[in-house]
Short mmCIF file of N, CA, C and O in Angstrom, two decimals:
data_model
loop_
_atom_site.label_atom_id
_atom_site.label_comp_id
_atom_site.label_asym_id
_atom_site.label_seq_id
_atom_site.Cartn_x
_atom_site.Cartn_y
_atom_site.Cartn_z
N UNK A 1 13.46 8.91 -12.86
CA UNK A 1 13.22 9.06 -11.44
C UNK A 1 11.84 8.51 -11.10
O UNK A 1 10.88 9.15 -11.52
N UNK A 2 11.58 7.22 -10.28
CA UNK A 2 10.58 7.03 -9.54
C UNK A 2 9.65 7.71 -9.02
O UNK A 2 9.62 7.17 -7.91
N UNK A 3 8.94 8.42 -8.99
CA UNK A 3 7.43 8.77 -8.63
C UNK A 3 6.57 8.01 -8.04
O UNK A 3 6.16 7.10 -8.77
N UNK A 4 5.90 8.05 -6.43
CA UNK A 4 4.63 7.36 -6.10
C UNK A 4 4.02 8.51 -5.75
O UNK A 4 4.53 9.52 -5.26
N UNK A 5 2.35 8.18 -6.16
CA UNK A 5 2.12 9.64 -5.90
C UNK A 5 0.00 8.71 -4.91
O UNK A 5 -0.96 8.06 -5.32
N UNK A 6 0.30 9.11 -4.08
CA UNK A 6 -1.13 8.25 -2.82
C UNK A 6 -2.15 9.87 -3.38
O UNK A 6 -1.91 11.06 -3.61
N UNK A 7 -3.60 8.73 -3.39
CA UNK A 7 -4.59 9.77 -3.15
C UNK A 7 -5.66 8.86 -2.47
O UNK A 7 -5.39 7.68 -2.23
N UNK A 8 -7.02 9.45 -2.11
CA UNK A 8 -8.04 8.65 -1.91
C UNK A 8 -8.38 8.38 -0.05
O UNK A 8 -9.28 7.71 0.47
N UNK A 9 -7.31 9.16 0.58
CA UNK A 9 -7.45 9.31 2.02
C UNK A 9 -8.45 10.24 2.14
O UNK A 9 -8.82 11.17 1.42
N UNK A 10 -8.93 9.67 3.54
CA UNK A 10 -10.43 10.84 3.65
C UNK A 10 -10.49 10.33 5.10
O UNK A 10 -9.54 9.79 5.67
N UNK A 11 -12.19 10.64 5.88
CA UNK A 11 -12.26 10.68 6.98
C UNK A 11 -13.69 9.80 6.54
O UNK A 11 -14.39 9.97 5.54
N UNK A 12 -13.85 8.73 7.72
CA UNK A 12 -14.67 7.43 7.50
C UNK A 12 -15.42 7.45 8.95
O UNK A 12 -14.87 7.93 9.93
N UNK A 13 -16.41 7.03 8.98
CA UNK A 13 -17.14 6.03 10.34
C UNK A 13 -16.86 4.54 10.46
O UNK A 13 -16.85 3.95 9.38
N UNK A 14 -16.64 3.84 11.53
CA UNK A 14 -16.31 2.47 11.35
C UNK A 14 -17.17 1.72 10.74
O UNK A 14 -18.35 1.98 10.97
N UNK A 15 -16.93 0.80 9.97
CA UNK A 15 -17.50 0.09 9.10
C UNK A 15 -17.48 0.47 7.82
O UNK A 15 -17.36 -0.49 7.06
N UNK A 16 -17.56 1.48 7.30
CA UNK A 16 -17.02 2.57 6.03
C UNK A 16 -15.72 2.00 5.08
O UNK A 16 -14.70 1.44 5.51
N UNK A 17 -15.96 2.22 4.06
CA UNK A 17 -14.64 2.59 2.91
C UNK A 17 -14.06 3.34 2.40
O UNK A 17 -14.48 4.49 2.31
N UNK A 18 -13.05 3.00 1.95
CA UNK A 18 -12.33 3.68 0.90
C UNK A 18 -11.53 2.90 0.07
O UNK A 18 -11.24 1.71 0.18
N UNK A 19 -11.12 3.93 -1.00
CA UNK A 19 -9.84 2.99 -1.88
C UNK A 19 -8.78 3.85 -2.40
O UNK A 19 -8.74 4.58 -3.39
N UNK A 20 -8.04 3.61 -1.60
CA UNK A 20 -6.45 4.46 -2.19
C UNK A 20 -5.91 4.00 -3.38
O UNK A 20 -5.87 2.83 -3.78
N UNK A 21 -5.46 5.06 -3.94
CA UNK A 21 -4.81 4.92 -5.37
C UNK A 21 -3.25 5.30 -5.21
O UNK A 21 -2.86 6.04 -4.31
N UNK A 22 -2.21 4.60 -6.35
CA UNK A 22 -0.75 5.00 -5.67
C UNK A 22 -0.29 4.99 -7.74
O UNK A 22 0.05 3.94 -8.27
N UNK A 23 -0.37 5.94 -8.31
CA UNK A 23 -0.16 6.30 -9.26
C UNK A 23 1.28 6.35 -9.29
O UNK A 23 1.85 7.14 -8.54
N UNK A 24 2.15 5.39 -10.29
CA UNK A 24 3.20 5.34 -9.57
C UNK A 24 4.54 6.03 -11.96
O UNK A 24 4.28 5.69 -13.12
N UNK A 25 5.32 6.65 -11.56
CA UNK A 25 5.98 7.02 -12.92
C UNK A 25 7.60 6.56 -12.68
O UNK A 25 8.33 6.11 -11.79
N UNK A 26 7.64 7.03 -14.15
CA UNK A 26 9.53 6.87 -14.07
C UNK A 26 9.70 5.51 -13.90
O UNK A 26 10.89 5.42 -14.19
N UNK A 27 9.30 4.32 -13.61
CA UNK A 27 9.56 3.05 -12.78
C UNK A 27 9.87 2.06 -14.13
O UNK A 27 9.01 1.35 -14.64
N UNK A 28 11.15 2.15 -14.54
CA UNK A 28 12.03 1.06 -15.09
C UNK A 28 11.77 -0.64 -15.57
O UNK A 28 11.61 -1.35 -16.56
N UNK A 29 11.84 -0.68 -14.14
CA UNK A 29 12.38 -2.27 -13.67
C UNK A 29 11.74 -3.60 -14.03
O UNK A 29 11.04 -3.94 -13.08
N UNK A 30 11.70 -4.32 -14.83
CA UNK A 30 10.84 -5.53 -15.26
C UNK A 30 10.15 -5.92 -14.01
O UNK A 30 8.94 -6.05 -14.19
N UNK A 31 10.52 -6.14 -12.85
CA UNK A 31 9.84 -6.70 -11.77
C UNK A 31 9.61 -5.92 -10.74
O UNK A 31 10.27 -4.89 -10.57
N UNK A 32 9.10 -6.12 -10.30
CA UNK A 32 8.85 -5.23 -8.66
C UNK A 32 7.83 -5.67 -7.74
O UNK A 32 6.96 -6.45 -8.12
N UNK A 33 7.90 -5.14 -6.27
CA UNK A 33 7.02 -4.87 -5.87
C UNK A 33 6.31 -3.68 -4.92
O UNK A 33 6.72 -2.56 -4.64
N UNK A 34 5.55 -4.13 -4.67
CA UNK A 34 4.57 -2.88 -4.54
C UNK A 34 3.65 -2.79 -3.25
O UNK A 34 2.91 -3.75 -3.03
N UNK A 35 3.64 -1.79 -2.45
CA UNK A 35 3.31 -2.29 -1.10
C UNK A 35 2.67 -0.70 -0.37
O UNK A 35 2.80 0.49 -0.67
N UNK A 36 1.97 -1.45 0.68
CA UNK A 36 1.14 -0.08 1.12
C UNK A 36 1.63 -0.37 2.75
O UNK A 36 1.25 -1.35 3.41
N UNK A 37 2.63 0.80 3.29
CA UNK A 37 2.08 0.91 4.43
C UNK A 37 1.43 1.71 5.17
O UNK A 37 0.59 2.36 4.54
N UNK A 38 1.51 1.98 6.64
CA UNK A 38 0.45 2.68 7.79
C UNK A 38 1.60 3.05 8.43
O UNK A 38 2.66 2.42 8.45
N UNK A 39 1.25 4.46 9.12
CA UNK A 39 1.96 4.73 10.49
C UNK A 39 1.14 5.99 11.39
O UNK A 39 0.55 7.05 11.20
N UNK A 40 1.42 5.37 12.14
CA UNK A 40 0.29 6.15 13.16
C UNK A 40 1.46 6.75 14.58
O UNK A 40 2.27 6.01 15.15
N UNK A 41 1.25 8.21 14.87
CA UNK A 41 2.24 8.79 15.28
C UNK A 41 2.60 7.30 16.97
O UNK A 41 1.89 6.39 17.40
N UNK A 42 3.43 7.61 17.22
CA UNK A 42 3.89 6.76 18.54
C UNK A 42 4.23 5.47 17.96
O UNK A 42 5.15 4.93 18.58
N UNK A 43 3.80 4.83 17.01
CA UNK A 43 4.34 3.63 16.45
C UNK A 43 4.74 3.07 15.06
O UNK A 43 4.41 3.60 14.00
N UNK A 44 5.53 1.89 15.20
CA UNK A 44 6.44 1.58 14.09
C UNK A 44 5.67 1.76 12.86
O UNK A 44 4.47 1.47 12.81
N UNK A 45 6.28 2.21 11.92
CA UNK A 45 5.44 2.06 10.18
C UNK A 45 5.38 0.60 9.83
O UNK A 45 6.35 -0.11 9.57
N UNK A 46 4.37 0.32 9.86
CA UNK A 46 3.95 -1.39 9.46
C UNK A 46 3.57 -1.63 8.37
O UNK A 46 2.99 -0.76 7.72
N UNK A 47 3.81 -3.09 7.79
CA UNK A 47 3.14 -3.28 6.03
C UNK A 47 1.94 -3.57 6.48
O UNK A 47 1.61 -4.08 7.55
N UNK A 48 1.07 -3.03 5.21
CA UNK A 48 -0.50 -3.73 5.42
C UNK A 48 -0.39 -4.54 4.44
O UNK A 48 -0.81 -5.65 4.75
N UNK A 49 0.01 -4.47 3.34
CA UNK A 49 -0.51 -5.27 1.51
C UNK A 49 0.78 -5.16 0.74
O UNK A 49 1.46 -4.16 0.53
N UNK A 50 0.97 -6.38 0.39
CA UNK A 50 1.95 -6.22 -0.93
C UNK A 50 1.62 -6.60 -2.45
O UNK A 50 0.75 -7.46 -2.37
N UNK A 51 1.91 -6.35 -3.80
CA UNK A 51 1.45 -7.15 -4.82
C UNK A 51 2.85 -6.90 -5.53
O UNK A 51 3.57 -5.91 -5.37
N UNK A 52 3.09 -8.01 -6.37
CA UNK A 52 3.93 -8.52 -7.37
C UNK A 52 3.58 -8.00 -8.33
O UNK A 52 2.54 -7.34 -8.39
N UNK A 53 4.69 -8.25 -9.68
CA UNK A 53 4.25 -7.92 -10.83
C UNK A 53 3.53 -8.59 -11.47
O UNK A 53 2.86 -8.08 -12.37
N UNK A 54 3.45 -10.42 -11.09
CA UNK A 54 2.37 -11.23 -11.49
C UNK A 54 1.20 -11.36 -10.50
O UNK A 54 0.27 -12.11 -10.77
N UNK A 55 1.22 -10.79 -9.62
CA UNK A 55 -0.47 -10.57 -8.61
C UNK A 55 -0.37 -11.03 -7.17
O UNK A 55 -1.30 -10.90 -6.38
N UNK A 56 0.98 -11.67 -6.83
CA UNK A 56 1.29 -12.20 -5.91
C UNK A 56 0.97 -11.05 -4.75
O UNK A 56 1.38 -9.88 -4.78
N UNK A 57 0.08 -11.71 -3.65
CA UNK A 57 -0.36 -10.30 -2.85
C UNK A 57 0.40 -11.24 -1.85
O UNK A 57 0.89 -12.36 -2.04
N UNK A 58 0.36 -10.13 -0.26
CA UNK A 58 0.57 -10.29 0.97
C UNK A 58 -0.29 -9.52 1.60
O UNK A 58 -0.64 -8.48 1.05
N UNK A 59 -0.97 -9.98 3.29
CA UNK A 59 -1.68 -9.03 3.52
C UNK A 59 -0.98 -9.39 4.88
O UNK A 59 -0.24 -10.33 5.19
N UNK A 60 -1.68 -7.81 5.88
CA UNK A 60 -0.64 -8.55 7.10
C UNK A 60 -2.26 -8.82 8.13
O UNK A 60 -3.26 -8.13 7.96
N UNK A 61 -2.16 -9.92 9.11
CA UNK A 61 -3.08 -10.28 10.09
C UNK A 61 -4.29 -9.50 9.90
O UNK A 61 -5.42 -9.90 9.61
N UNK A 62 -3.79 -8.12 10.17
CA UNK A 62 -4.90 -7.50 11.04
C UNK A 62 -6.35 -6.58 9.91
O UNK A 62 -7.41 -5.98 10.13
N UNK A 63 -5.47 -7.03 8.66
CA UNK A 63 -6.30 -6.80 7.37
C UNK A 63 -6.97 -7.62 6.91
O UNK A 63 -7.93 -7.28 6.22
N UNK A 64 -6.67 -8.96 7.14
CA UNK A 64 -6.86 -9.74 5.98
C UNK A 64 -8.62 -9.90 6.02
O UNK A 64 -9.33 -10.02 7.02
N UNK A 65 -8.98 -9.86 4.73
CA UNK A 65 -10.21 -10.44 4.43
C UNK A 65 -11.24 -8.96 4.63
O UNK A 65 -12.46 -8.89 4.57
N UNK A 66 -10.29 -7.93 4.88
CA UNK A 66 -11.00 -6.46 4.76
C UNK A 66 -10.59 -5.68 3.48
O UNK A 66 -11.29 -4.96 2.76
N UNK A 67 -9.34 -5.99 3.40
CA UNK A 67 -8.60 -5.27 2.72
C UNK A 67 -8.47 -5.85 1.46
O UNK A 67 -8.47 -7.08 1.50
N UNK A 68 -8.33 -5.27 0.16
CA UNK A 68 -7.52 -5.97 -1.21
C UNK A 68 -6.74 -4.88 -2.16
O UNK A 68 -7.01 -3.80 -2.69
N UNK A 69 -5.77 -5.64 -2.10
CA UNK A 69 -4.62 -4.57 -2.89
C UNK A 69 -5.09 -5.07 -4.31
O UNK A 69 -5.82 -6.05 -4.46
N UNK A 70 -4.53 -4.17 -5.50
CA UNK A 70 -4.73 -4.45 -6.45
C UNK A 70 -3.91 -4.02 -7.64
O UNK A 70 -3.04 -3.20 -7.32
N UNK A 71 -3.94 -4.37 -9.14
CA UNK A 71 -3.21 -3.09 -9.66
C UNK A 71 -3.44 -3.24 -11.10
O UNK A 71 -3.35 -4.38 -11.54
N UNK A 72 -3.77 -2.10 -12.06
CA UNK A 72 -4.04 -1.72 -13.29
C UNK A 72 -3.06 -1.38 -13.87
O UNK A 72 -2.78 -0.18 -13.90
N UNK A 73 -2.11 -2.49 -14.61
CA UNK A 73 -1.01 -2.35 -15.08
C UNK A 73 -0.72 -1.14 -16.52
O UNK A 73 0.30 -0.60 -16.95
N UNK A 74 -2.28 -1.09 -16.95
CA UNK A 74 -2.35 -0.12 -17.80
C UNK A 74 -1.98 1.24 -17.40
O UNK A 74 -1.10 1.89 -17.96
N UNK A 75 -2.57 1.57 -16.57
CA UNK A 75 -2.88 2.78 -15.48
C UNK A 75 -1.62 2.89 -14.94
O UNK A 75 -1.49 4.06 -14.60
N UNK A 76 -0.25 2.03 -14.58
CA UNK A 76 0.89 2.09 -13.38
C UNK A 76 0.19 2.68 -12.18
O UNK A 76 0.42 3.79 -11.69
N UNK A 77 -0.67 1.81 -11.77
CA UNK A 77 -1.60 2.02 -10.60
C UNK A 77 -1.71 1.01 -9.48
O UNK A 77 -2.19 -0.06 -9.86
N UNK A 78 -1.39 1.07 -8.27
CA UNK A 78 -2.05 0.16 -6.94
C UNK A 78 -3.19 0.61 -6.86
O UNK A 78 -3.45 1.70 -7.36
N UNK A 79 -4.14 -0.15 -6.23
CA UNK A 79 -5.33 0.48 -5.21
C UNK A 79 -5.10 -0.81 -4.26
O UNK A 79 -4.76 -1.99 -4.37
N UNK A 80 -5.52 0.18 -3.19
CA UNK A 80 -6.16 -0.62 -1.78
C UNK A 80 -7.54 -0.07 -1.50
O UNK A 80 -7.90 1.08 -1.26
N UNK A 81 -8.32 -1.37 -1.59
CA UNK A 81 -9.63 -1.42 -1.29
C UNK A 81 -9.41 -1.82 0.04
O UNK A 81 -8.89 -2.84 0.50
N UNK A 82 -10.13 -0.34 0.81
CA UNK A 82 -9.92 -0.66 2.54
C UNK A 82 -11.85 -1.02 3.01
O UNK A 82 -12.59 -0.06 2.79
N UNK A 83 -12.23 -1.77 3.36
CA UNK A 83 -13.61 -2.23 3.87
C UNK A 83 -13.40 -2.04 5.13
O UNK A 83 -12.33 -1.80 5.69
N UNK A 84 -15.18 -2.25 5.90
CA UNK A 84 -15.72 -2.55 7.25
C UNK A 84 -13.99 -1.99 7.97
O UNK A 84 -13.13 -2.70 8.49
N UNK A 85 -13.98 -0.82 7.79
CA UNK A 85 -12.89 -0.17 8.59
C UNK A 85 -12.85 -0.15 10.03
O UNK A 85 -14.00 0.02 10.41
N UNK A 86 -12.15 -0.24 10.90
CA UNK A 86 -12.10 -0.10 12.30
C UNK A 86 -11.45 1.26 12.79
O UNK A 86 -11.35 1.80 11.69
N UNK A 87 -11.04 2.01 13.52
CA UNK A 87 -10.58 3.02 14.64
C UNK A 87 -9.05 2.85 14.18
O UNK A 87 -8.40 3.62 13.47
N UNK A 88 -8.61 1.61 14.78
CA UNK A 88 -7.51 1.07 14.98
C UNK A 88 -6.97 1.03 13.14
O UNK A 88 -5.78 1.31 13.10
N UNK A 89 -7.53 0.77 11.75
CA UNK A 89 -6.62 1.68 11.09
C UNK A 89 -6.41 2.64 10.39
O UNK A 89 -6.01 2.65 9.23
N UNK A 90 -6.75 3.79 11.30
CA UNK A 90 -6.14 5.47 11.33
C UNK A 90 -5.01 5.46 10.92
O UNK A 90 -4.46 4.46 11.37
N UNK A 91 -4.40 5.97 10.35
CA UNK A 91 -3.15 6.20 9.99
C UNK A 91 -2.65 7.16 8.70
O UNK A 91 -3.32 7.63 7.79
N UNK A 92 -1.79 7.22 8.86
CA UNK A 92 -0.91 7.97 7.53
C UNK A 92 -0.42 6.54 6.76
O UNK A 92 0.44 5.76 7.16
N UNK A 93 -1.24 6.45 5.55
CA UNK A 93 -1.13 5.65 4.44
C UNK A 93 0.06 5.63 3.26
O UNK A 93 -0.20 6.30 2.26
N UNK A 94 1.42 4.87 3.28
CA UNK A 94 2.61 5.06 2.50
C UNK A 94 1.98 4.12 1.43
O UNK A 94 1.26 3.18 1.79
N UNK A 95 2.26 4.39 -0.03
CA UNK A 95 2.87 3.36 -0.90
C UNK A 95 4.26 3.25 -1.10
O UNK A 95 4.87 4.03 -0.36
N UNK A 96 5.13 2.43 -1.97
CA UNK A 96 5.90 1.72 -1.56
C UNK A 96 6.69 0.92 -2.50
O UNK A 96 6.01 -0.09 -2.32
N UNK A 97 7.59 0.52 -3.39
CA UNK A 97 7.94 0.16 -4.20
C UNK A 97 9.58 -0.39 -4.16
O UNK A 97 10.60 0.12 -3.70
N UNK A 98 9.33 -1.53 -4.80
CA UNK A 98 11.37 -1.85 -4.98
C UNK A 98 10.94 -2.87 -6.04
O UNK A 98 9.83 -3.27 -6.41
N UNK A 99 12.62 -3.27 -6.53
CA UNK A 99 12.74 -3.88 -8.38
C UNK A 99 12.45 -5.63 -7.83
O UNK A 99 12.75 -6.60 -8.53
N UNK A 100 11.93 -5.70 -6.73
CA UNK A 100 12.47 -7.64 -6.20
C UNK A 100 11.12 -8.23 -7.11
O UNK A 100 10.20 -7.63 -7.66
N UNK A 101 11.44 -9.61 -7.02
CA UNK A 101 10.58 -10.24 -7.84
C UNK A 101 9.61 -10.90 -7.62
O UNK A 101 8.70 -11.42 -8.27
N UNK A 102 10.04 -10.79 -6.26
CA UNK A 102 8.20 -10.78 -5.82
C UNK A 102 8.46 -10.42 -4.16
O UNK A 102 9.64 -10.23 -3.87
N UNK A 103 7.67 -10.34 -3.29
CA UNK A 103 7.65 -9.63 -2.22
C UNK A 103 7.31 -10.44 -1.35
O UNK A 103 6.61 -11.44 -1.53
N UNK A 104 7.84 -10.04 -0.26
CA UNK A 104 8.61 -10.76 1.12
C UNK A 104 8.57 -9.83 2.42
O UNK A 104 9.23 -8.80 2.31
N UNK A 105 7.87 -10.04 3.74
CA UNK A 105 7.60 -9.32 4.59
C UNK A 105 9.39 -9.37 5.13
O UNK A 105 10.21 -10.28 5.26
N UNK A 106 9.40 -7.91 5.32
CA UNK A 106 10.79 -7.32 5.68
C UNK A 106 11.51 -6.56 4.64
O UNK A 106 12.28 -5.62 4.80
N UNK A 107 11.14 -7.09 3.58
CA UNK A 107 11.87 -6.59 2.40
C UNK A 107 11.88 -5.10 2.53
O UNK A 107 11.01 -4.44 3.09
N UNK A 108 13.17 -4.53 1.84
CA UNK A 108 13.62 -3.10 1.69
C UNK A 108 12.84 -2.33 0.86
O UNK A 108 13.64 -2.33 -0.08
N UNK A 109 11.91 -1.67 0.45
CA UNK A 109 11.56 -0.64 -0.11
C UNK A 109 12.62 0.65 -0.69
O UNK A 109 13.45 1.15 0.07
N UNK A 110 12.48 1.02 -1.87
CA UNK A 110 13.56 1.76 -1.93
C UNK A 110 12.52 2.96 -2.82
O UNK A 110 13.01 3.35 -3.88
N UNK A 111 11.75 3.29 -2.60
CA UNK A 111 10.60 4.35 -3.35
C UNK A 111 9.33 4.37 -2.45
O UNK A 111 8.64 3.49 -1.92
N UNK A 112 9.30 5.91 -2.50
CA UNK A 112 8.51 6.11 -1.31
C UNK A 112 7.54 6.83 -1.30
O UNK A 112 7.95 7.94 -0.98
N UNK A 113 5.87 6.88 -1.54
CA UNK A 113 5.03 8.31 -1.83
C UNK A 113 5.43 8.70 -0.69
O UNK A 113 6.13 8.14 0.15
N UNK A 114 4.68 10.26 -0.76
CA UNK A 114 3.88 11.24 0.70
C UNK A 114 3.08 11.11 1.44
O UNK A 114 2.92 11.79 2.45
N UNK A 115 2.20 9.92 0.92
CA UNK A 115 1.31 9.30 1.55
C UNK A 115 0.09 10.24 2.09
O UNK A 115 0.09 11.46 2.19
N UNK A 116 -0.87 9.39 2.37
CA UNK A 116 -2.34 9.63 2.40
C UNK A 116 -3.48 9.66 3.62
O UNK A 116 -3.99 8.54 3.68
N UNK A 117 -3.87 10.30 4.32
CA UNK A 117 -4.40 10.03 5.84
C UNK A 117 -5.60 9.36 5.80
O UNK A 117 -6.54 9.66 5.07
N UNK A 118 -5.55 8.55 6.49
CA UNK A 118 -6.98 7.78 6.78
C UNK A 118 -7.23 8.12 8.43
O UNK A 118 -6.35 8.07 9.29
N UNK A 119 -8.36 8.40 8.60
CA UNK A 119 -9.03 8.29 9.39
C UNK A 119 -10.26 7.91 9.96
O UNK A 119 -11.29 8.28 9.40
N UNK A 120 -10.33 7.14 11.11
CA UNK A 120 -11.72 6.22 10.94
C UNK A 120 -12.24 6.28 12.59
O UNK A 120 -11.77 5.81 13.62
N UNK A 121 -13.62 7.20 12.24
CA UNK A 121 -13.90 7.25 13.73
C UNK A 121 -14.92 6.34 14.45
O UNK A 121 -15.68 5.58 13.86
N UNK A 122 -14.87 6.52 15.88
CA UNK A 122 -15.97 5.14 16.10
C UNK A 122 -17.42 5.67 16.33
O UNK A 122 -18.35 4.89 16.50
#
């Protein structure tokens, strides 16, 4: 049985960091990928970051060049290194997982943490 398990949410000032961790067990599958999203009450759950099993990342617009996903294959670990944070991403933090072989915005997720709150005030 799949296991994602998010830590590393906290409460920030803008411009501030953090780095979520997505400790992930049970997980089989020669390939996968691996993905962090956001959802903030009133709107859709959006991807922020994806990574492959060979490093292949995705980031979406409104991250890029703040954010870096990552992962310690030793560890069965993601992190998202979140930088120079803004207001705008507050949210309830998902990790995220399926067996594909490398990752593709839209793609199905089929493993799901509890995810992690970020909050970032101005």
């Amino acid at each position: 049985q799949v296991q994602l398990v998010e830590s590393g949410g906290g409460s920030v000032q803008a411009g501030g960091s953090l780095r979520l961790s997505c400790a992930a067990s049970g997980y089989t599958y020669r390939s996968y990928c691996m993905g962090w999203f956001r959802q903030t009450p009133g709107k859709e759950r959006e991807g922020v970051a994806f990574i492959d099993r060979d490093g292949g990342t995705l980031y979406a617009d409104s991250v890029k060049g703040r954010f870096t996903i990552s992962q310690d294959n030793a560890k069965n670990t993601v992190y998202l290194q979140m930088n120079n944070l803004k207001p705008e991403d507050t949210g309830m933090y998902y990790c995220a997982a399926n067996s594909f072989t490398f990752c593709y915005w839209g793609a199905i997720f089929d493993y799901w943490g509890r995810g992690t709150q970020v909050t970032v005030s101005s």
